[in-house]
mmCIF file with all atom_site columns, C-alpha atoms in Angstrom:
data_model
loop_
_atom_site.group_PDB
_atom_site.id
_atom_site.type_symbol
_atom_site.label_atom_id
_atom_site.label_alt_id
_atom_site.label_comp_id
_atom_site.label_asym_id
_atom_site.label_entity_id
_atom_site.label_seq_id
_atom_site.pdbx_PDB_ins_code
_atom_site.Cartn_x
_atom_site.Cartn_y
_atom_site.Cartn_z
_atom_site.occupancy
_atom_site.B_iso_or_equiv
_atom_site.pdbx_formal_charge
_atom_site.auth_seq_id
_atom_site.auth_comp_id
_atom_site.auth_asym_id
_atom_site.auth_atom_id
_atom_site.pdbx_PDB_model_num
ATOM 1   C CA . MET A 1 1   ? -26.933 79.210  25.155 1.00 52.00 ? 1   MET A CA 1
ATOM 2   C CA . LYS A 1 2   ? -23.431 78.748  26.522 1.00 49.00 ? 2   LYS A CA 1
ATOM 3   C CA . ALA A 1 3   ? -21.959 80.768  24.050 1.00 47.00 ? 3   ALA A CA 1
ATOM 4   C CA . LEU A 1 4   ? -24.236 83.653  24.775 1.00 43.00 ? 4   LEU A CA 1
ATOM 5   C CA . TYR A 1 5   ? -23.389 83.515  28.348 1.00 43.00 ? 5   TYR A CA 1
ATOM 6   C CA . LEU A 1 6   ? -19.522 83.631  27.563 1.00 39.00 ? 6   LEU A CA 1
ATOM 7   C CA . ILE A 1 7   ? -20.035 86.685  25.230 1.00 47.00 ? 7   ILE A CA 1
ATOM 8   C CA . VAL A 1 8   ? -21.794 88.566  28.054 1.00 43.00 ? 8   VAL A CA 1
ATOM 9   C CA . LEU A 1 9   ? -19.449 87.614  30.569 1.00 42.00 ? 9   LEU A CA 1
ATOM 10  C CA . PHE A 1 10  ? -16.507 88.761  28.106 1.00 44.00 ? 10  PHE A CA 1
ATOM 11  C CA . PHE A 1 11  ? -18.251 92.067  27.597 1.00 45.00 ? 11  PHE A CA 1
ATOM 12  C CA . GLY A 1 12  ? -18.819 92.494  31.294 1.00 47.00 ? 12  GLY A CA 1
ATOM 13  C CA . ILE A 1 13  ? -15.021 92.096  32.031 1.00 45.00 ? 13  ILE A CA 1
ATOM 14  C CA . VAL A 1 14  ? -13.974 94.429  29.312 1.00 43.00 ? 14  VAL A CA 1
ATOM 15  C CA . SER A 1 15  ? -16.536 97.014  30.330 1.00 43.00 ? 15  SER A CA 1
ATOM 16  C CA . ASN A 1 16  ? -15.377 96.646  34.012 1.00 45.00 ? 16  ASN A CA 1
ATOM 17  C CA . ASN A 1 17  ? -11.680 96.912  33.035 1.00 44.00 ? 17  ASN A CA 1
ATOM 18  C CA . ASN A 1 18  ? -12.398 100.086 30.977 1.00 44.00 ? 18  ASN A CA 1
ATOM 19  C CA . ALA A 1 19  ? -13.978 101.879 34.125 1.00 47.00 ? 19  ALA A CA 1
ATOM 20  C CA . ASP A 1 20  ? -10.782 101.290 35.938 1.00 51.00 ? 20  ASP A CA 1
ATOM 21  C CA . GLN A 1 21  ? -8.835  102.834 33.223 1.00 60.00 ? 21  GLN A CA 1
ATOM 22  C CA . ASN A 1 22  ? -10.769 105.784 33.300 1.00 90.00 ? 22  ASN A CA 1
ATOM 23  C CA . THR A 1 23  ? -9.640  106.911 36.832 1.00 95.00 ? 23  THR A CA 1
ATOM 24  C CA . GLU A 1 24  ? -6.370  108.794 37.660 1.00 96.00 ? 24  GLU A CA 1
ATOM 25  C CA . THR A 1 25  ? -4.866  109.218 41.138 1.00 97.00 ? 25  THR A CA 1
ATOM 26  C CA . VAL A 1 26  ? -2.822  112.305 42.241 1.00 98.00 ? 26  VAL A CA 1
ATOM 27  C CA . LYS A 1 27  ? -1.114  113.162 45.541 1.00 98.00 ? 27  LYS A CA 1
ATOM 28  C CA . ALA A 1 28  ? -2.089  116.581 46.515 1.00 98.00 ? 28  ALA A CA 1
ATOM 29  C CA . ILE A 1 29  ? -2.745  119.018 49.592 1.00 98.00 ? 29  ILE A CA 1
ATOM 30  C CA . PHE A 1 30  ? -6.442  119.862 50.488 1.00 98.00 ? 30  PHE A CA 1
ATOM 31  C CA . ASP A 1 31  ? -6.547  123.718 50.378 1.00 98.00 ? 31  ASP A CA 1
ATOM 32  C CA . PHE A 1 32  ? -10.107 124.446 51.119 1.00 97.00 ? 32  PHE A CA 1
ATOM 33  C CA . HIS A 1 33  ? -13.856 123.881 50.389 1.00 95.00 ? 33  HIS A CA 1
ATOM 34  C CA . ASP A 1 34  ? -16.218 126.354 49.178 1.00 96.00 ? 34  ASP A CA 1
ATOM 35  C CA . ASP A 1 35  ? -19.950 125.923 48.094 1.00 94.00 ? 35  ASP A CA 1
ATOM 36  C CA . GLY A 1 36  ? -19.558 122.262 47.345 1.00 92.00 ? 36  GLY A CA 1
ATOM 37  C CA . THR A 1 37  ? -16.386 122.497 45.287 1.00 97.00 ? 37  THR A CA 1
ATOM 38  C CA . PHE A 1 38  ? -13.151 121.168 46.751 1.00 97.00 ? 38  PHE A CA 1
ATOM 39  C CA . TYR A 1 39  ? -9.619  122.795 45.982 1.00 98.00 ? 39  TYR A CA 1
ATOM 40  C CA . PHE A 1 40  ? -6.218  120.880 45.992 1.00 98.00 ? 40  PHE A CA 1
ATOM 41  C CA . ILE A 1 41  ? -2.627  121.830 45.405 1.00 98.00 ? 41  ILE A CA 1
ATOM 42  C CA . ASP A 1 42  ? -0.393  119.358 43.854 1.00 97.00 ? 42  ASP A CA 1
ATOM 43  C CA . SER A 1 43  ? 2.198   118.262 46.447 1.00 95.00 ? 43  SER A CA 1
ATOM 44  C CA . ALA A 1 44  ? 4.998   118.328 43.949 1.00 95.00 ? 44  ALA A CA 1
ATOM 45  C CA . ASP A 1 45  ? 4.255   121.353 42.326 1.00 96.00 ? 45  ASP A CA 1
ATOM 46  C CA . GLU A 1 46  ? 2.275   124.408 44.222 1.00 94.00 ? 46  GLU A CA 1
ATOM 47  C CA . ASN A 1 47  ? 1.509   125.945 40.945 1.00 96.00 ? 47  ASN A CA 1
ATOM 48  C CA . GLU A 1 48  ? -0.514  123.008 39.835 1.00 97.00 ? 48  GLU A CA 1
ATOM 49  C CA . THR A 1 49  ? -4.043  123.045 41.410 1.00 97.00 ? 49  THR A CA 1
ATOM 50  C CA . TYR A 1 50  ? -6.897  120.612 41.324 1.00 98.00 ? 50  TYR A CA 1
ATOM 51  C CA . THR A 1 51  ? -10.699 121.675 41.443 1.00 98.00 ? 51  THR A CA 1
ATOM 52  C CA . PHE A 1 52  ? -13.333 118.843 42.165 1.00 98.00 ? 52  PHE A CA 1
ATOM 53  C CA . LEU A 1 53  ? -16.791 119.877 41.444 1.00 96.00 ? 53  LEU A CA 1
ATOM 54  C CA . LYS A 1 54  ? -18.260 116.205 42.604 1.00 94.00 ? 54  LYS A CA 1
ATOM 55  C CA . ALA A 1 55  ? -17.547 113.363 44.638 1.00 93.00 ? 55  ALA A CA 1
ATOM 56  C CA . ASP A 1 56  ? -18.944 110.017 44.678 1.00 91.00 ? 56  ASP A CA 1
ATOM 57  C CA . GLU A 1 57  ? -21.390 109.040 47.276 1.00 87.00 ? 57  GLU A CA 1
ATOM 58  C CA . ASN A 1 58  ? -18.843 107.071 49.260 1.00 91.00 ? 58  ASN A CA 1
ATOM 59  C CA . ALA A 1 59  ? -15.728 109.472 48.690 1.00 91.00 ? 59  ALA A CA 1
ATOM 60  C CA . PHE A 1 60  ? -16.263 111.419 51.947 1.00 91.00 ? 60  PHE A CA 1
ATOM 61  C CA . LYS A 1 61  ? -17.171 108.589 54.255 1.00 91.00 ? 61  LYS A CA 1
ATOM 62  C CA . THR A 1 62  ? -13.645 108.482 56.069 1.00 92.00 ? 62  THR A CA 1
ATOM 63  C CA . TYR A 1 63  ? -12.721 112.242 55.337 1.00 94.00 ? 63  TYR A CA 1
ATOM 64  C CA . ASP A 1 64  ? -15.286 114.854 55.477 1.00 93.00 ? 64  ASP A CA 1
ATOM 65  C CA . LEU A 1 65  ? -13.657 117.526 53.740 1.00 95.00 ? 65  LEU A CA 1
ATOM 66  C CA . THR A 1 66  ? -16.323 120.119 54.661 1.00 93.00 ? 66  THR A CA 1
ATOM 67  C CA . ASP A 1 67  ? -14.407 120.076 58.242 1.00 94.00 ? 67  ASP A CA 1
ATOM 68  C CA . SER A 1 68  ? -11.459 122.470 58.211 1.00 94.00 ? 68  SER A CA 1
ATOM 69  C CA . LYS A 1 69  ? -9.296  120.304 60.091 1.00 96.00 ? 69  LYS A CA 1
ATOM 70  C CA . TYR A 1 70  ? -8.275  118.556 57.015 1.00 97.00 ? 70  TYR A CA 1
ATOM 71  C CA . GLU A 1 71  ? -7.042  121.846 55.244 1.00 98.00 ? 71  GLU A CA 1
ATOM 72  C CA . GLY A 1 72  ? -3.341  121.378 54.711 1.00 98.00 ? 72  GLY A CA 1
ATOM 73  C CA . LYS A 1 73  ? -3.417  117.611 54.882 1.00 98.00 ? 73  LYS A CA 1
ATOM 74  C CA . VAL A 1 74  ? -1.934  115.433 52.207 1.00 98.00 ? 74  VAL A CA 1
ATOM 75  C CA . PHE A 1 75  ? -4.213  113.097 50.262 1.00 98.00 ? 75  PHE A CA 1
ATOM 76  C CA . ASN A 1 76  ? -3.876  110.457 47.347 1.00 98.00 ? 76  ASN A CA 1
ATOM 77  C CA . ILE A 1 77  ? -7.274  111.367 45.369 1.00 98.00 ? 77  ILE A CA 1
ATOM 78  C CA . THR A 1 78  ? -8.459  109.035 43.072 1.00 98.00 ? 78  THR A CA 1
ATOM 79  C CA . TYR A 1 79  ? -10.733 110.826 40.578 1.00 98.00 ? 79  TYR A CA 1
ATOM 80  C CA . ARG A 1 80  ? -12.483 110.442 37.193 1.00 97.00 ? 80  ARG A CA 1
ATOM 81  C CA . VAL A 1 81  ? -13.322 113.088 34.651 1.00 96.00 ? 81  VAL A CA 1
ATOM 82  C CA . GLU A 1 82  ? -16.719 113.426 32.877 1.00 96.00 ? 82  GLU A CA 1
ATOM 83  C CA . THR A 1 83  ? -17.680 115.664 30.238 1.00 95.00 ? 83  THR A CA 1
ATOM 84  C CA . GLU A 1 84  ? -20.927 117.671 30.829 1.00 95.00 ? 84  GLU A CA 1
ATOM 85  C CA . LYS A 1 85  ? -22.772 120.460 28.872 1.00 94.00 ? 85  LYS A CA 1
ATOM 86  C CA . ASP A 1 86  ? -23.113 123.948 30.276 1.00 93.00 ? 86  ASP A CA 1
ATOM 87  C CA . ASP A 1 87  ? -26.203 126.326 29.645 1.00 95.00 ? 87  ASP A CA 1
ATOM 88  C CA . PHE A 1 88  ? -24.970 127.120 26.296 1.00 96.00 ? 88  PHE A CA 1
ATOM 89  C CA . ASP A 1 89  ? -24.502 123.676 25.193 1.00 95.00 ? 89  ASP A CA 1
ATOM 90  C CA . GLU A 1 90  ? -20.808 123.669 25.398 1.00 96.00 ? 90  GLU A CA 1
ATOM 91  C CA . ASP A 1 91  ? -18.607 120.915 26.564 1.00 96.00 ? 91  ASP A CA 1
ATOM 92  C CA . TYR A 1 92  ? -16.550 121.150 29.922 1.00 94.00 ? 92  TYR A CA 1
ATOM 93  C CA . ASP A 1 93  ? -14.965 118.841 32.235 1.00 95.00 ? 93  ASP A CA 1
ATOM 94  C CA . VAL A 1 94  ? -16.084 117.963 35.760 1.00 96.00 ? 94  VAL A CA 1
ATOM 95  C CA . TRP A 1 95  ? -13.331 116.342 37.779 1.00 96.00 ? 95  TRP A CA 1
ATOM 96  C CA . ILE A 1 96  ? -15.258 113.766 40.326 1.00 97.00 ? 96  ILE A CA 1
ATOM 97  C CA . ILE A 1 97  ? -13.460 112.322 43.462 1.00 97.00 ? 97  ILE A CA 1
ATOM 98  C CA . ILE A 1 98  ? -13.725 108.707 43.548 1.00 97.00 ? 98  ILE A CA 1
ATOM 99  C CA . LYS A 1 99  ? -11.696 107.682 46.792 1.00 97.00 ? 99  LYS A CA 1
ATOM 100 C CA . LEU A 1 100 ? -9.479  109.837 49.139 1.00 97.00 ? 100 LEU A CA 1
ATOM 101 C CA . ASP A 1 101 ? -6.666  108.189 51.292 1.00 97.00 ? 101 ASP A CA 1
ATOM 102 C CA . MET A 1 102 ? -4.883  110.616 53.730 1.00 97.00 ? 102 MET A CA 1
ATOM 103 C CA . VAL A 1 103 ? -0.914  110.367 53.461 1.00 97.00 ? 103 VAL A CA 1
ATOM 104 C CA . LYS A 1 104 ? 0.581   109.773 57.164 1.00 86.00 ? 104 LYS A CA 1
#
């Protein structure tokens, strides 16, 4: 029984670590929001843009990006990418905001 507990504990720790490894963080300028999609411009390369189609439930508790007062502000954005299927059964990537921190 103790061995089973240790195995379950081990896999719980490993799977939790993998979840953290699936996130990335970028520093970007909030450009605008349109119909549930959030657009950012990379703070170091204005030719690089980021489009986020979704956000975790808690991501906008501090900064409500539907408010235009955040346009032009710089954020550290923690996100993950998930693969979904479209209506034609084709795979596409969905970038999901996990956490926002405004850079002062």
